């Protein structure tokens, strides 16, 4: 899984836990420390120029994964390789160089921009810090960036609170692009926006990806959007990747029962096709208390005894199709 | 000029609507001037039907729902009529209105954690509703509470009655909220974005639960949401709202297949469809108008590709295209061609 | 069916708040101007004694009356403004700068720094502020001599902690925001993040508190002056002037009353400005 040739990003066995703070009362009562198992052995690779969609529900670890990739979190075990270099070991100038190459756009348009800096100041800071331009070149580059994200040129003098949610996301994209990254991680880029505005920002992302040859990791919970924009999709559940395949293959014939359930649960736009049966039973377990064996087994209609005991590995069923299931819906190619 | 909808004049359906909203206007005073949240809304809900109200932020959909139950406080001002079983809720004295609220009309909200009282157990909150709206004695109330929790799919109902809201997961909390809302067998359930904050698989469970309860209890539902998929999967009829007005209303299947308002068309095109992967979406350009600066004519005209000068003259009224389908677009013919 | 909307409820509130802010600024400016050029306004020398004009009630010649040494109360009050405005600035400037700096560092790094800081705060708030300041003055007085300088040092030693506490809390909140995460993802160093990104966003409660603190320090300075631990006579400082007039309350009420009013108005001015700023900052967020 990790030594794919031509892979820009290779993640292997990433594991991350957070310890929840214990109150004094908890300590006195002798309750054990609760540990959030955010990531439990995640491995995958991303090819240069592709868009990988990462989809999953609460507690699946997709945001934690994104933050590990940009070094906002430090995983306890595992390895992240970018263009062959170990990302987690980078320090100093090498680390700053990495930050230039991999950038992130955040979910909340209302807290992801510094309220006390004008748009121009925020962009100029990024450009100057990484020494990409100097003097008059900075202003020219700012104008270029604003043009790239389809914002008017007077945007630079204004403050974030003067803009709408969709415009703020564009500013966030401009800031990320200011350092000329190769890879963009979009963590729930449009989830906080209205539907009609979502479409505008998605269109922008598609266009930018073409023009700038970006590699994109698109993290979302909206399956329709992920399908629309990704070449390949990874489905996560409780800190692990349960399926990884090309978009159309995954959506037309899912291999993992959770993927199938997710697709069934997502409300279809066709009012003539309705079902009365729940797509999947039971509650979403918390990452503090991950079920034994396969994490999905308590809710899985196909679960057998083996699923309760043995966690399945992410295996390649067919070329380019991986699933972590003992009884996948698609039989493994012999 | 308000056109009476077909269902009220009796030309198509035979039953009186359960709820009729006429000429609803809601305005708020703010530091920047008067803000018109709702600008003349007419709605009907037939018995046993699920009416969806779709719109984006600023459309006025949530405020409309709250106004039905008289939940808008000053500095908000409400005008219009809300006819419930023949009585106008807007003119009802507070004491009478309280009997309707929770008793005959139930309401559930988006965030169960803020809508449920965090310092009372769920059981207490259900029993409170029963005490207020029914004549059951304590033992009967307890039995009914257990029955309700079971009915909404909360396992170990009896034990969970003594739990506090924070001890439930998101989906379970929503179920608890539904149990409280349905405790006194209301004939109408108002649901304000009930699944927006939930994960997809849980959302699926809750929506199907609401539909099941609708059939079992012969109840009507008004479901406010911005998610077109949810509308498609749960609603019988749909009212699309934009900048405080209803711009199109009719059966869900009709509106999804043959929308007759530019905004409805734009919304449907903004959602990715499976067959057009990685192609630019037909987004609607621009932003919704600021609510204290509504344009004179059609509020959508500045963003509309079919707009002409006549669109900016006056606010277009709802025109009946047939017995069920109405649109507030004078160019609905153009929209039809573009579908 | 038209709806006539009455908006006065919201507007009158806004006007009331703006008036209060304007009044506050007017008062502040008034005292600042007096503090800068007292000589322009004061009709007499504040420490000049005039035996022939002892204990005179307010009159045209002496609008605030004279004290037991014939000194003009109006002039003393006006010159007192200079001293008290100085007190407002010098008692707060070190706590403001040092406290903000320490608070930002502690708030950002947390860990054992935060633990130590927390214990320090616990220690200080266990005692009433005035008591600690008096204790410090008592210790420093013999060494550097009583007076304003001694008071400034004593207040500064303790005062910075409150600024640091405020700053720490706000920086911790700002750290959680996405723009701070974005700054880290852009590769910016810790110090740039703290001082260029977090601090400007956390500074507004500090500015508001600073205004209030100045008002409180004027009161404190006057209290200490009254106790003989702050400004020393014959310096015209409001608290000192009041102290001088205490024994003459029945025969010369004007001696203490007018400087007392000056204290109230100056304190009020700073408080209103502080409220107004809090309003502005809150609305702009």
PDB file of C-alpha atoms in Angstrom, chain A residues 12 20 36-37 41 105 107 152 158 170 200 206 213 219 225 232 266 274 299:
ATOM      1  CA  UNK A  12       1.143   4.042   6.185  1.00  0.00           C
ATOM      2  CA  UNK A  20      -9.813  13.244  27.109  1.00  0.00           C
ATOM      3  CA  UNK A  36     -10.372   8.847  21.766  1.00  0.00           C
ATOM      4  CA  UNK A  37      -9.025   6.523  19.090  1.00  0.00           C
ATOM      5  CA  UNK A  41      -3.946   2.253  11.277  1.00  0.00           C
ATOM      6  CA  UNK A 105      -8.763  25.179   3.398  1.00  0.00           C
ATOM      7  CA  UNK A 107     -14.672  24.390   6.989  1.00  0.00           C
ATOM      8  CA  UNK A 152     -13.211  41.787  -7.255  1.00  0.00           C
ATOM      9  CA  UNK A 158     -11.485  44.977   3.000  1.00  0.00           C
ATOM     10  CA  UNK A 170     -12.865  31.844  -1.801  1.00  0.00           C
ATOM     11  CA  UNK A 200     -20.167  28.149  -7.090  1.00  0.00           C
ATOM     12  CA  UNK A 206     -12.785  22.085 -10.331  1.00  0.00           C
ATOM     13  CA  UNK A 213      -2.672  20.813 -11.792  1.00  0.00           C
ATOM     14  CA  UNK A 219     -12.977  15.640   2.738  1.00  0.00           C
ATOM     15  CA  UNK A 225     -20.401  16.216  -3.777  1.00  0.00           C
ATOM     16  CA  UNK A 232     -11.088   7.954  -6.212  1.00  0.00           C
ATOM     17  CA  UNK A 266     -28.049   9.337   1.501  1.00  0.00           C
ATOM     18  CA  UNK A 274     -38.307   5.832  -1.811  1.00  0.00           C
ATOM     19  CA  UNK A 299     -24.542  -2.856  12.701  1.00  0.00           C
TER      20      UNK A 299
END
